[in-house]
PDB file of C-alpha atoms and ligand atoms in Angstrom:
ATOM      1  CA  MET A   1     183.998 110.745 177.204  1.00 54.00           C
ATOM      2  CA  ASP A   2     186.522 108.344 178.704  1.00 66.00           C
ATOM      3  CA  SER A   3     189.924 109.335 180.056  1.00 68.00           C
ATOM      4  CA  ASN A   4     191.800 107.970 176.992  1.00 72.00           C
ATOM      5  CA  SER A   5     189.728 110.118 174.657  1.00 78.00           C
ATOM      6  CA  SER A   6     190.254 113.288 176.697  1.00 80.00           C
ATOM      7  CA  ARG A   7     193.978 112.511 176.985  1.00 77.00           C
ATOM      8  CA  ARG A   8     194.213 112.138 173.182  1.00 80.00           C
ATOM      9  CA  THR A   9     192.362 115.404 172.711  1.00 80.00           C
ATOM     10  CA  PHE A  10     194.699 117.158 175.131  1.00 73.00           C
ATOM     11  CA  LEU A  11     197.787 115.738 173.418  1.00 77.00           C
ATOM     12  CA  GLY A  12     196.393 116.731 170.026  1.00 80.00           C
ATOM     13  CA  ILE A  13     195.894 120.302 171.185  1.00 80.00           C
ATOM     14  CA  CYS A  14     199.406 120.411 172.670  1.00 65.00           C
ATOM     15  CA  LEU A  15     201.018 119.015 169.501  1.00 80.00           C
ATOM     16  CA  GLY A  16     199.015 121.407 167.337  1.00 76.00           C
ATOM     17  CA  GLY A  17     200.193 124.352 169.431  1.00 70.00           C
ATOM     18  CA  LEU A  18     203.803 123.200 169.274  1.00 73.00           C
ATOM     19  CA  GLY A  19     203.502 122.794 165.504  1.00 75.00           C
ATOM     20  CA  ALA A  20     202.150 126.331 165.151  1.00 77.00           C
ATOM     21  CA  ILE A  21     205.004 127.735 167.267  1.00 73.00           C
ATOM     22  CA  ALA A  22     207.590 125.797 165.258  1.00 75.00           C
ATOM     23  CA  ALA A  23     206.101 127.035 161.958  1.00 76.00           C
ATOM     24  CA  ALA A  24     206.178 130.638 163.196  1.00 73.00           C
ATOM     25  CA  ALA A  25     209.789 130.273 164.392  1.00 75.00           C
ATOM     26  CA  VAL A  26     210.853 129.032 160.958  1.00 73.00           C
ATOM     27  CA  SER A  27     208.849 131.436 158.799  1.00 72.00           C
ATOM     28  CA  TRP A  28     209.403 134.716 160.695  1.00 65.00           C
ATOM     29  CA  PRO A  29     213.115 135.110 159.806  1.00 64.00           C
ATOM     30  CA  LEU A  30     212.300 134.299 156.169  1.00 68.00           C
ATOM     31  CA  PHE A  31     209.525 136.900 156.151  1.00 67.00           C
ATOM     32  CA  ARG A  32     211.816 139.554 157.672  1.00 63.00           C
ATOM     33  CA  TYR A  33     214.476 138.779 155.058  1.00 64.00           C
ATOM     34  CA  LEU A  34     212.097 139.068 152.097  1.00 64.00           C
ATOM     35  CA  ALA A  35     209.798 141.862 153.240  1.00 61.00           C
ATOM     36  CA  PRO A  36     210.779 145.525 153.174  1.00 54.00           C
ATOM     37  CA  GLY A  37     210.926 147.447 156.393  1.00 48.00           C
ATOM     38  CA  SER A  38     207.633 148.938 157.485  1.00 41.00           C
ATOM     39  CA  GLY A  39     209.129 151.878 159.347  1.00 35.00           C
ATOM     40  CA  SER A  40     207.528 155.245 158.719  1.00 32.00           C
ATOM     41  CA  GLU A  41     210.551 157.343 159.531  1.00 37.00           C
ATOM     42  CA  THR A  42     210.967 160.364 157.297  1.00 41.00           C
ATOM     43  CA  ALA A  43     213.432 160.102 154.511  1.00 51.00           C
ATOM     44  CA  GLY A  44     216.830 161.496 155.249  1.00 83.00           C
ATOM     45  CA  LYS A  45     219.527 161.864 152.681  1.00 90.00           C
ATOM     46  CA  VAL A  46     222.011 159.081 152.144  1.00 92.00           C
ATOM     47  CA  VAL A  47     225.492 159.915 150.889  1.00 93.00           C
ATOM     48  CA  ILE A  48     227.529 157.252 149.121  1.00 92.00           C
ATOM     49  CA  ALA A  49     230.967 157.730 147.624  1.00 92.00           C
ATOM     50  CA  ALA A  50     230.568 157.567 143.851  1.00 90.00           C
ATOM     51  CA  ALA A  51     233.691 155.391 143.674  1.00 91.00           C
ATOM     52  CA  ASP A  52     231.866 152.745 145.741  1.00 92.00           C
ATOM     53  CA  VAL A  53     229.602 151.984 142.786  1.00 92.00           C
ATOM     54  CA  ARG A  54     231.757 150.726 139.963  1.00 93.00           C
ATOM     55  CA  GLU A  55     230.596 150.309 136.409  1.00 94.00           C
ATOM     56  CA  GLY A  56     228.271 147.313 136.025  1.00 95.00           C
ATOM     57  CA  GLU A  57     227.756 146.997 139.766  1.00 95.00           C
ATOM     58  CA  ALA A  58     225.079 147.867 142.299  1.00 96.00           C
ATOM     59  CA  LYS A  59     225.207 148.993 145.899  1.00 96.00           C
ATOM     60  CA  PHE A  60     222.291 148.317 148.237  1.00 96.00           C
ATOM     61  CA  PHE A  61     221.579 150.578 151.195  1.00 95.00           C
ATOM     62  CA  GLU A  62     218.831 151.545 153.607  1.00 94.00           C
ATOM     63  CA  PHE A  63     216.730 154.533 152.619  1.00 93.00           C
ATOM     64  CA  ALA A  64     213.634 155.796 154.438  1.00 90.00           C
ATOM     65  CA  GLY A  65     213.297 152.544 156.355  1.00 90.00           C
ATOM     66  CA  SER A  66     213.499 150.311 153.333  1.00 93.00           C
ATOM     67  CA  SER A  67     215.999 148.836 150.898  1.00 96.00           C
ATOM     68  CA  ALA A  68     217.286 150.908 148.024  1.00 96.00           C
ATOM     69  CA  VAL A  69     219.920 150.403 145.385  1.00 96.00           C
ATOM     70  CA  LEU A  70     222.321 152.512 143.404  1.00 95.00           C
ATOM     71  CA  VAL A  71     223.405 150.973 140.105  1.00 96.00           C
ATOM     72  CA  ARG A  72     225.986 152.154 137.606  1.00 94.00           C
ATOM     73  CA  LYS A  73     225.224 150.715 134.204  1.00 92.00           C
ATOM     74  CA  ARG A  74     227.975 149.644 131.871  1.00 90.00           C
ATOM     75  CA  GLY A  75     228.775 152.870 130.107  1.00 87.00           C
ATOM     76  CA  GLY A  76     228.552 154.896 133.298  1.00 84.00           C
ATOM     77  CA  ASP A  77     224.914 155.952 133.731  1.00 90.00           C
ATOM     78  CA  LEU A  78     223.866 155.997 137.371  1.00 93.00           C
ATOM     79  CA  PHE A  79     220.384 155.179 138.724  1.00 95.00           C
ATOM     80  CA  ALA A  80     218.877 155.023 142.200  1.00 96.00           C
ATOM     81  CA  PHE A  81     215.839 152.839 142.881  1.00 96.00           C
ATOM     82  CA  SER A  82     213.772 151.479 145.673  1.00 96.00           C
ATOM     83  CA  ALA A  83     214.825 147.815 145.878  1.00 97.00           C
ATOM     84  CA  VAL A  84     211.255 146.807 146.714  1.00 97.00           C
ATOM     85  CA  CYS A  85     209.632 144.727 143.994  1.00 98.00           C
ATOM     86  CA  THR A  86     206.434 146.300 142.675  1.00 97.00           C
ATOM     87  CA  HIS A  87     204.659 142.937 142.639  1.00 97.00           C
ATOM     88  CA  LEU A  88     204.361 141.867 146.277  1.00 96.00           C
ATOM     89  CA  GLY A  89     207.187 143.762 147.920  1.00 96.00           C
ATOM     90  CA  CYS A  90     210.146 141.396 148.065  1.00 97.00           C
ATOM     91  CA  ILE A  91     213.649 142.823 147.830  1.00 97.00           C
ATOM     92  CA  VAL A  92     215.260 142.517 144.408  1.00 98.00           C
ATOM     93  CA  GLN A  93     218.795 141.272 143.848  1.00 97.00           C
ATOM     94  CA  TRP A  94     221.366 142.543 141.356  1.00 97.00           C
ATOM     95  CA  GLU A  95     222.542 139.993 138.808  1.00 97.00           C
ATOM     96  CA  LYS A  96     225.879 141.368 137.742  1.00 95.00           C
ATOM     97  CA  ASP A  97     226.420 138.816 134.976  1.00 95.00           C
ATOM     98  CA  LYS A  98     223.042 139.606 133.379  1.00 95.00           C
ATOM     99  CA  GLN A  99     223.070 143.309 134.306  1.00 95.00           C
ATOM    100  CA  ASP A 100     219.529 143.128 135.630  1.00 96.00           C
ATOM    101  CA  PHE A 101     217.522 142.845 138.823  1.00 97.00           C
ATOM    102  CA  LEU A 102     215.893 139.584 139.856  1.00 98.00           C
ATOM    103  CA  CYS A 103     213.090 139.342 142.361  1.00 98.00           C
ATOM    104  CA  PRO A 104     213.586 135.967 144.062  1.00 97.00           C
ATOM    105  CA  CYS A 105     209.962 135.620 145.133  1.00 97.00           C
ATOM    106  CA  HIS A 106     208.246 135.102 141.759  1.00 97.00           C
ATOM    107  CA  ALA A 107     211.113 135.487 139.274  1.00 97.00           C
ATOM    108  CA  GLY A 108     210.325 139.057 138.298  1.00 97.00           C
ATOM    109  CA  HIS A 109     213.080 140.718 136.261  1.00 98.00           C
ATOM    110  CA  TYR A 110     213.896 144.378 135.813  1.00 98.00           C
ATOM    111  CA  SER A 111     216.464 145.900 133.498  1.00 96.00           C
ATOM    112  CA  SER A 112     219.324 147.936 134.937  1.00 94.00           C
ATOM    113  CA  ASP A 113     217.210 151.051 134.448  1.00 93.00           C
ATOM    114  CA  GLY A 114     214.331 149.561 136.441  1.00 95.00           C
ATOM    115  CA  VAL A 115     211.976 148.553 133.612  1.00 97.00           C
ATOM    116  CA  VAL A 116     210.093 145.264 133.994  1.00 98.00           C
ATOM    117  CA  THR A 117     211.443 142.705 131.516  1.00 97.00           C
ATOM    118  CA  ALA A 118     209.799 139.490 132.767  1.00 97.00           C
ATOM    119  CA  GLY A 119     207.509 138.081 135.410  1.00 95.00           C
ATOM    120  CA  PRO A 120     204.578 139.489 137.332  1.00 97.00           C
ATOM    121  CA  PRO A 121     205.734 142.952 138.503  1.00 97.00           C
ATOM    122  CA  PRO A 122     203.127 145.478 137.266  1.00 98.00           C
ATOM    123  CA  LYS A 123     205.340 148.576 137.359  1.00 97.00           C
ATOM    124  CA  PRO A 124     209.005 149.550 137.058  1.00 98.00           C
ATOM    125  CA  LEU A 125     211.148 149.926 140.157  1.00 98.00           C
ATOM    126  CA  LYS A 126     210.504 153.260 141.840  1.00 97.00           C
ATOM    127  CA  LYS A 127     213.210 155.761 140.946  1.00 97.00           C
ATOM    128  CA  LEU A 128     214.769 157.761 143.762  1.00 96.00           C
ATOM    129  CA  PRO A 129     216.080 161.292 143.286  1.00 95.00           C
ATOM    130  CA  PHE A 130     219.832 161.729 143.607  1.00 94.00           C
ATOM    131  CA  ALA A 131     222.613 164.192 142.867  1.00 94.00           C
ATOM    132  CA  VAL A 132     226.313 163.698 142.285  1.00 92.00           C
ATOM    133  CA  THR A 133     228.614 166.351 143.716  1.00 93.00           C
ATOM    134  CA  ALA A 134     232.269 166.324 144.708  1.00 91.00           C
ATOM    135  CA  GLY A 135     232.609 162.582 144.210  1.00 90.00           C
ATOM    136  CA  ASN A 136     229.571 161.741 146.334  1.00 92.00           C
ATOM    137  CA  VAL A 137     226.122 160.502 145.383  1.00 92.00           C
ATOM    138  CA  THR A 138     223.400 162.000 147.594  1.00 93.00           C
ATOM    139  CA  VAL A 139     220.136 160.054 147.444  1.00 93.00           C
ATOM    140  CA  GLY A 140     216.960 161.729 148.668  1.00 89.00           C
TER     141      GLY A 140
HETATM  142  S1  LIG B 201     207.264 139.955 144.751  1.00 95.31           S
HETATM  143 FE1  LIG B 201     208.665 140.298 143.160  1.00 95.31          FE
HETATM  144  S2  LIG B 201     207.954 139.095 141.540  1.00 95.31           S
HETATM  145 FE2  LIG B 201     206.508 138.772 143.104  1.00 95.31          FE
END
């Protein structure tokens, strides 16, 4: 093996390593944004002022180390769900104009009461227990 060949091999290894580091630096923030938290903390109760969730709107919050959402359907019914898509675990988004949830990863759709209406999710959004007392919604 001559010195040019070993130099090319060395440079190839260095460039490959730099490419791997650059790919990790770009993809890690995206992964953290799309993936739910993996914390195993026990679920506490979360209290949200009922007035903070207006009709036709949704409020996202952290619950038991993951994303959750409180939605008040048009007409006033209130629901609390895990915001974790049941397909591969991305976080759903509320589409106010369509009154449904969209999972941005594979275009899964859920109705405002958590039922799958399109796309690959195999199950509805997981409902969370909640109670409304004295103008507050207590989830958990
Ligand atoms: S992770 Fe939500 S549709 Fe695939």
